[in-house]
PDB file of C-alpha atoms in Angstrom:
ATOM      1  CA  UNK A   1    -125.159 148.172  85.076  1.00  0.00           C
ATOM      2  CA  UNK A   2    -121.693 146.693  85.492  1.00  0.00           C
ATOM      3  CA  UNK A   3    -118.630 145.734  83.536  1.00  0.00           C
ATOM      4  CA  UNK A   4    -116.622 142.540  83.672  1.00  0.00           C
ATOM      5  CA  UNK A   5    -113.018 142.640  84.886  1.00  0.00           C
ATOM      6  CA  UNK A   6    -110.495 141.367  82.339  1.00  0.00           C
ATOM      7  CA  UNK A   7    -108.896 138.170  83.645  1.00  0.00           C
ATOM      8  CA  UNK A   8    -105.814 136.658  82.025  1.00  0.00           C
ATOM      9  CA  UNK A   9    -104.776 133.106  82.894  1.00  0.00           C
ATOM     10  CA  UNK A  10    -101.624 131.389  81.636  1.00  0.00           C
ATOM     11  CA  UNK A  11     -99.920 128.068  82.297  1.00  0.00           C
ATOM     12  CA  UNK A  12     -96.222 127.561  81.660  1.00  0.00           C
ATOM     13  CA  UNK A  13     -93.743 124.745  82.120  1.00  0.00           C
ATOM     14  CA  UNK A  14     -93.915 122.471  85.153  1.00  0.00           C
ATOM     15  CA  UNK A  15     -97.550 123.431  85.881  1.00  0.00           C
ATOM     16  CA  UNK A  16     -96.643 127.004  86.843  1.00  0.00           C
ATOM     17  CA  UNK A  17     -99.613 129.273  86.348  1.00  0.00           C
ATOM     18  CA  UNK A  18    -100.331 132.976  86.649  1.00  0.00           C
ATOM     19  CA  UNK A  19    -103.527 134.972  86.876  1.00  0.00           C
ATOM     20  CA  UNK A  20    -103.918 138.745  86.437  1.00  0.00           C
ATOM     21  CA  UNK A  21    -107.031 140.902  86.815  1.00  0.00           C
ATOM     22  CA  UNK A  22    -107.268 144.211  84.986  1.00  0.00           C
ATOM     23  CA  UNK A  23    -109.902 146.728  86.017  1.00  0.00           C
ATOM     24  CA  UNK A  24    -110.217 150.404  86.894  1.00  0.00           C
ATOM     25  CA  UNK A  25    -109.811 149.621  90.611  1.00  0.00           C
ATOM     26  CA  UNK A  26    -107.355 147.358  92.417  1.00  0.00           C
ATOM     27  CA  UNK A  27    -108.501 143.838  93.213  1.00  0.00           C
ATOM     28  CA  UNK A  28    -105.691 143.087  95.684  1.00  0.00           C
ATOM     29  CA  UNK A  29    -106.774 140.606  98.350  1.00  0.00           C
ATOM     30  CA  UNK A  30    -109.709 139.319  96.285  1.00  0.00           C
ATOM     31  CA  UNK A  31    -110.099 135.668  95.290  1.00  0.00           C
ATOM     32  CA  UNK A  32    -109.975 134.165  91.827  1.00  0.00           C
ATOM     33  CA  UNK A  33    -111.046 130.555  91.450  1.00  0.00           C
ATOM     34  CA  UNK A  34    -109.422 128.087  89.069  1.00  0.00           C
ATOM     35  CA  UNK A  35    -112.058 125.836  87.535  1.00  0.00           C
ATOM     36  CA  UNK A  36    -111.917 122.635  85.517  1.00  0.00           C
ATOM     37  CA  UNK A  37    -114.484 121.403  83.029  1.00  0.00           C
ATOM     38  CA  UNK A  38    -115.762 117.924  83.924  1.00  0.00           C
ATOM     39  CA  UNK A  39    -116.989 115.100  81.740  1.00  0.00           C
ATOM     40  CA  UNK A  40    -120.483 116.018  82.967  1.00  0.00           C
ATOM     41  CA  UNK A  41    -120.122 119.433  81.259  1.00  0.00           C
ATOM     42  CA  UNK A  42    -119.895 121.407  84.500  1.00  0.00           C
ATOM     43  CA  UNK A  43    -117.339 123.950  85.703  1.00  0.00           C
ATOM     44  CA  UNK A  44    -116.001 122.892  89.122  1.00  0.00           C
ATOM     45  CA  UNK A  45    -113.801 125.043  91.384  1.00  0.00           C
ATOM     46  CA  UNK A  46    -110.698 123.237  92.586  1.00  0.00           C
ATOM     47  CA  UNK A  47    -108.325 126.028  93.600  1.00  0.00           C
ATOM     48  CA  UNK A  48    -108.718 129.502  95.098  1.00  0.00           C
ATOM     49  CA  UNK A  49    -105.996 132.079  94.509  1.00  0.00           C
ATOM     50  CA  UNK A  50    -105.737 135.303  96.537  1.00  0.00           C
ATOM     51  CA  UNK A  51    -104.536 138.184  94.389  1.00  0.00           C
ATOM     52  CA  UNK A  52    -101.446 140.148  95.391  1.00  0.00           C
ATOM     53  CA  UNK A  53    -100.851 143.901  95.498  1.00  0.00           C
ATOM     54  CA  UNK A  54    -100.678 144.177  91.695  1.00  0.00           C
ATOM     55  CA  UNK A  55    -103.992 142.284  91.278  1.00  0.00           C
ATOM     56  CA  UNK A  56    -102.104 139.204  90.118  1.00  0.00           C
ATOM     57  CA  UNK A  57    -100.574 136.006  91.450  1.00  0.00           C
ATOM     58  CA  UNK A  58     -98.221 133.276  90.257  1.00  0.00           C
ATOM     59  CA  UNK A  59     -98.748 129.790  91.652  1.00  0.00           C
ATOM     60  CA  UNK A  60     -98.227 126.126  90.898  1.00  0.00           C
ATOM     61  CA  UNK A  61    -100.930 123.689  89.880  1.00  0.00           C
ATOM     62  CA  UNK A  62    -100.762 120.140  91.217  1.00  0.00           C
ATOM     63  CA  UNK A  63    -102.485 118.049  88.572  1.00  0.00           C
ATOM     64  CA  UNK A  64    -102.351 114.329  87.958  1.00  0.00           C
ATOM     65  CA  UNK A  65    -101.768 112.854  84.545  1.00  0.00           C
ATOM     66  CA  UNK A  66    -104.455 113.635  82.018  1.00  0.00           C
ATOM     67  CA  UNK A  67    -106.121 116.309  79.915  1.00  0.00           C
ATOM     68  CA  UNK A  68    -107.676 119.313  81.618  1.00  0.00           C
ATOM     69  CA  UNK A  69    -109.823 122.176  80.404  1.00  0.00           C
ATOM     70  CA  UNK A  70    -109.197 125.062  82.793  1.00  0.00           C
ATOM     71  CA  UNK A  71    -110.196 128.689  83.280  1.00  0.00           C
ATOM     72  CA  UNK A  72    -109.978 131.393  85.938  1.00  0.00           C
ATOM     73  CA  UNK A  73    -113.227 132.745  87.367  1.00  0.00           C
ATOM     74  CA  UNK A  74    -114.018 135.697  89.628  1.00  0.00           C
ATOM     75  CA  UNK A  75    -117.452 135.778  91.241  1.00  0.00           C
ATOM     76  CA  UNK A  76    -119.599 138.893  91.299  1.00  0.00           C
ATOM     77  CA  UNK A  77    -119.059 139.147  95.076  1.00  0.00           C
ATOM     78  CA  UNK A  78    -115.268 139.068  94.713  1.00  0.00           C
ATOM     79  CA  UNK A  79    -115.312 141.491  91.776  1.00  0.00           C
ATOM     80  CA  UNK A  80    -116.886 144.210  93.910  1.00  0.00           C
ATOM     81  CA  UNK A  81    -119.334 147.056  93.409  1.00  0.00           C
ATOM     82  CA  UNK A  82    -120.013 147.977  89.800  1.00  0.00           C
ATOM     83  CA  UNK A  83    -118.484 144.786  88.382  1.00  0.00           C
ATOM     84  CA  UNK A  84    -119.996 141.578  87.083  1.00  0.00           C
ATOM     85  CA  UNK A  85    -118.387 138.156  87.339  1.00  0.00           C
ATOM     86  CA  UNK A  86    -115.429 137.586  85.029  1.00  0.00           C
ATOM     87  CA  UNK A  87    -113.882 134.652  83.202  1.00  0.00           C
ATOM     88  CA  UNK A  88    -110.554 134.083  81.524  1.00  0.00           C
ATOM     89  CA  UNK A  89    -110.118 132.298  78.245  1.00  0.00           C
ATOM     90  CA  UNK A  90    -110.303 128.509  78.371  1.00  0.00           C
ATOM     91  CA  UNK A  91    -107.011 126.593  78.339  1.00  0.00           C
ATOM     92  CA  UNK A  92    -106.674 122.936  77.397  1.00  0.00           C
ATOM     93  CA  UNK A  93    -103.699 121.575  79.359  1.00  0.00           C
ATOM     94  CA  UNK A  94    -102.190 118.116  79.160  1.00  0.00           C
ATOM     95  CA  UNK A  95    -100.091 116.538  81.918  1.00  0.00           C
ATOM     96  CA  UNK A  96     -97.871 113.688  80.742  1.00  0.00           C
TER      97      UNK A  96
END
């Protein structure tokens, strides 16, 4: 039986994003994938982010004009022993 890590995902001005993983153990060096929701109703990975020493990372998205539905996802393999896969909340982001 496992628990899901808590993943927070935010996007600020100028497509600057941050992801943070909260769990009982450190997830430094693990990967979190940024996914977008397609018109075919599928989640597709388009960016991998390696977490820093505080189990978080700030980075910049490079998106073309349009409307995006995004989330952060950590696979069960990246989450580690005793953890299930984790998802952040879904963010609808518009690039003008």
